Amino acid sequence: MALFLIGLLPGFIPGRAAAGELVWPLKYRIDLSNGFGEFREGRFHAGLDLRTGGRTGRRVVSPVDGYVWRVKMAYDGYGKGLYVKGDDGYVYVLAHLSRFVPAIERPVKLAQLAARRY
């Protein structure tokens, strides 16, 4: 994975950037709560945790043009996360999301119900 972008946020919409550039996924003041490579709980942190000012439900944009490559929902770890396969070939992870947009949330929930697992 090229980059992990983490925050308590709701889903994503495509970002816009010049070729080869990343878009910051949040449209407000940049505030990191944990940086890449910090040592914690016996491991190195493999991402950036972004503060949301104590608010959930803030909009997230994809840092690159690409497509949703994987959707993951778990009760621990990343919780709700989107893996975006960028046109640059890298995979970007947006995790700890509070919810997905309905077009993503609904099929994931239906698949979980059918499989009888979260």
Short mmCIF file of the C-alpha atoms (twelve columns), coordinates in Angstrom:
data_MODEL
# 
_entry.id   MODEL 
# 
loop_
_atom_site.group_PDB 
_atom_site.id 
_atom_site.type_symbol 
_atom_site.label_atom_id 
_atom_site.label_alt_id 
_atom_site.label_comp_id 
_atom_site.label_asym_id 
_atom_site.label_seq_id 
_atom_site.Cartn_x 
_atom_site.Cartn_y 
_atom_site.Cartn_z 
_atom_site.pdbx_PDB_model_num 
ATOM 1   C CA . MET A 1   0.000   0.000   0.000   1 
ATOM 2   C CA . ALA A 2   1.334   3.426   -0.856  1 
ATOM 3   C CA . LEU A 3   -0.451  5.479   1.750   1 
ATOM 4   C CA . PHE A 4   -3.017  5.106   4.500   1 
ATOM 5   C CA . LEU A 5   -5.312  8.037   5.155   1 
ATOM 6   C CA . ILE A 6   -7.330  7.674   8.306   1 
ATOM 7   C CA . GLY A 7   -10.128 9.677   9.954   1 
ATOM 8   C CA . LEU A 8   -13.618 9.393   11.428  1 
ATOM 9   C CA . LEU A 9   -15.461 10.299  8.285   1 
ATOM 10  C CA . PRO A 10  -18.396 9.338   6.095   1 
ATOM 11  C CA . GLY A 11  -17.532 8.061   2.636   1 
ATOM 12  C CA . PHE A 12  -15.841 9.752   -0.210  1 
ATOM 13  C CA . ILE A 13  -16.237 11.594  -3.470  1 
ATOM 14  C CA . PRO A 14  -13.592 11.778  -6.174  1 
ATOM 15  C CA . GLY A 15  -10.967 14.463  -5.644  1 
ATOM 16  C CA . ARG A 16  -9.361  16.563  -8.347  1 
ATOM 17  C CA . ALA A 17  -5.624  17.099  -8.641  1 
ATOM 18  C CA . ALA A 18  -3.076  17.802  -11.312 1 
ATOM 19  C CA . ALA A 19  -1.400  14.699  -12.724 1 
ATOM 20  C CA . GLY A 20  0.895   13.140  -10.125 1 
ATOM 21  C CA . GLU A 21  -0.462  15.181  -7.210  1 
ATOM 22  C CA . LEU A 22  -2.549  14.098  -4.229  1 
ATOM 23  C CA . VAL A 23  -5.635  15.888  -2.943  1 
ATOM 24  C CA . TRP A 24  -5.929  16.336  0.823   1 
ATOM 25  C CA . PRO A 25  -8.976  14.178  1.722   1 
ATOM 26  C CA . LEU A 26  -10.473 16.661  4.202   1 
ATOM 27  C CA . LYS A 27  -11.631 20.162  3.346   1 
ATOM 28  C CA . TYR A 28  -10.637 21.864  6.588   1 
ATOM 29  C CA . ARG A 29  -7.553  22.522  8.713   1 
ATOM 30  C CA . ILE A 30  -4.927  19.773  8.588   1 
ATOM 31  C CA . ASP A 31  -4.513  18.250  12.051  1 
ATOM 32  C CA . LEU A 32  -2.723  14.925  12.566  1 
ATOM 33  C CA . SER A 33  -3.396  12.855  15.669  1 
ATOM 34  C CA . ASN A 34  -0.899  10.122  14.687  1 
ATOM 35  C CA . GLY A 35  1.837   10.199  12.102  1 
ATOM 36  C CA . PHE A 36  3.272   7.587   9.784   1 
ATOM 37  C CA . GLY A 37  5.879   5.288   11.347  1 
ATOM 38  C CA . GLU A 38  5.166   6.125   15.001  1 
ATOM 39  C CA . PHE A 39  5.813   3.195   17.322  1 
ATOM 40  C CA . ARG A 40  2.775   2.096   19.313  1 
ATOM 41  C CA . GLU A 41  1.520   -1.117  20.863  1 
ATOM 42  C CA . GLY A 42  4.486   -3.158  19.659  1 
ATOM 43  C CA . ARG A 43  4.286   -2.090  16.016  1 
ATOM 44  C CA . PHE A 44  4.886   0.821   13.704  1 
ATOM 45  C CA . HIS A 45  1.842   2.856   12.715  1 
ATOM 46  C CA . ALA A 46  1.314   2.456   8.966   1 
ATOM 47  C CA . GLY A 47  -0.801  5.516   8.303   1 
ATOM 48  C CA . LEU A 48  -1.841  9.042   9.090   1 
ATOM 49  C CA . ASP A 49  -4.653  9.566   11.591  1 
ATOM 50  C CA . LEU A 50  -6.492  12.812  10.929  1 
ATOM 51  C CA . ARG A 51  -8.389  14.727  13.596  1 
ATOM 52  C CA . THR A 52  -11.911 15.799  12.795  1 
ATOM 53  C CA . GLY A 53  -12.436 18.285  15.599  1 
ATOM 54  C CA . GLY A 54  -14.515 15.757  17.524  1 
ATOM 55  C CA . ARG A 55  -17.111 15.591  14.738  1 
ATOM 56  C CA . THR A 56  -18.203 12.564  12.750  1 
ATOM 57  C CA . GLY A 57  -19.886 12.657  9.385   1 
ATOM 58  C CA . ARG A 58  -17.478 15.015  7.683   1 
ATOM 59  C CA . ARG A 59  -17.020 14.544  3.944   1 
ATOM 60  C CA . VAL A 60  -13.945 12.766  2.625   1 
ATOM 61  C CA . VAL A 61  -12.608 13.027  -0.914  1 
ATOM 62  C CA . SER A 62  -10.364 10.534  -2.623  1 
ATOM 63  C CA . PRO A 63  -6.744  11.736  -2.701  1 
ATOM 64  C CA . VAL A 64  -6.422  10.586  -6.336  1 
ATOM 65  C CA . ASP A 65  -8.471  9.813   -9.400  1 
ATOM 66  C CA . GLY A 66  -9.234  6.102   -9.526  1 
ATOM 67  C CA . TYR A 67  -11.919 3.667   -8.449  1 
ATOM 68  C CA . VAL A 68  -13.145 1.893   -5.309  1 
ATOM 69  C CA . TRP A 69  -11.125 -1.320  -5.379  1 
ATOM 70  C CA . ARG A 70  -12.239 -2.821  -2.060  1 
ATOM 71  C CA . VAL A 71  -14.742 -2.063  0.680   1 
ATOM 72  C CA . LYS A 72  -14.182 -3.400  4.172   1 
ATOM 73  C CA . MET A 73  -16.366 -3.334  7.264   1 
ATOM 74  C CA . ALA A 74  -15.097 -4.827  10.520  1 
ATOM 75  C CA . TYR A 75  -15.870 -4.346  14.188  1 
ATOM 76  C CA . ASP A 76  -12.190 -3.667  14.933  1 
ATOM 77  C CA . GLY A 77  -9.084  -2.413  13.160  1 
ATOM 78  C CA . TYR A 78  -10.016 -0.009  10.376  1 
ATOM 79  C CA . GLY A 79  -13.746 -0.376  10.975  1 
ATOM 80  C CA . LYS A 80  -15.337 0.912   7.797   1 
ATOM 81  C CA . GLY A 81  -12.748 1.445   5.096   1 
ATOM 82  C CA . LEU A 82  -12.460 2.104   1.382   1 
ATOM 83  C CA . TYR A 83  -9.505  1.035   -0.701  1 
ATOM 84  C CA . VAL A 84  -9.106  3.313   -3.712  1 
ATOM 85  C CA . LYS A 85  -6.990  2.039   -6.616  1 
ATOM 86  C CA . GLY A 86  -5.487  5.194   -8.056  1 
ATOM 87  C CA . ASP A 87  -4.834  5.793   -11.729 1 
ATOM 88  C CA . ASP A 88  -1.185  5.929   -10.584 1 
ATOM 89  C CA . GLY A 89  -1.354  2.206   -9.676  1 
ATOM 90  C CA . TYR A 90  -1.119  2.688   -5.903  1 
ATOM 91  C CA . VAL A 91  -3.827  1.719   -3.413  1 
ATOM 92  C CA . TYR A 92  -5.006  4.370   -0.948  1 
ATOM 93  C CA . VAL A 93  -6.920  3.415   2.191   1 
ATOM 94  C CA . LEU A 94  -9.526  5.660   3.783   1 
ATOM 95  C CA . ALA A 95  -10.372 4.026   7.102   1 
ATOM 96  C CA . HIS A 96  -12.219 4.545   10.396  1 
ATOM 97  C CA . LEU A 97  -15.121 6.017   8.428   1 
ATOM 98  C CA . SER A 98  -18.414 6.592   10.259  1 
ATOM 99  C CA . ARG A 99  -20.463 5.549   7.234   1 
ATOM 100 C CA . PHE A 100 -20.344 5.088   3.476   1 
ATOM 101 C CA . VAL A 101 -22.434 6.787   0.838   1 
ATOM 102 C CA . PRO A 102 -25.636 4.724   0.299   1 
ATOM 103 C CA . ALA A 103 -24.448 3.327   -3.058  1 
ATOM 104 C CA . ILE A 104 -21.599 1.596   -1.189  1 
ATOM 105 C CA . GLU A 105 -23.234 0.937   2.206   1 
ATOM 106 C CA . ARG A 106 -26.328 -0.909  0.941   1 
ATOM 107 C CA . PRO A 107 -24.647 -3.699  -1.109  1 
ATOM 108 C CA . VAL A 108 -22.058 -4.264  1.634   1 
ATOM 109 C CA . LYS A 109 -24.765 -4.683  4.296   1 
ATOM 110 C CA . LEU A 110 -26.753 -7.034  2.051   1 
ATOM 111 C CA . ALA A 111 -23.657 -9.172  1.434   1 
ATOM 112 C CA . GLN A 112 -22.944 -9.304  5.171   1 
ATOM 113 C CA . LEU A 113 -26.509 -10.382 5.938   1 
ATOM 114 C CA . ALA A 114 -26.338 -13.089 3.274   1 
ATOM 115 C CA . ALA A 115 -23.013 -14.340 4.651   1 
ATOM 116 C CA . ARG A 116 -24.227 -13.975 8.272   1 
ATOM 117 C CA . ARG A 117 -21.066 -12.175 9.305   1 
ATOM 118 C CA . TYR A 118 -19.885 -8.627  9.829   1 
# 
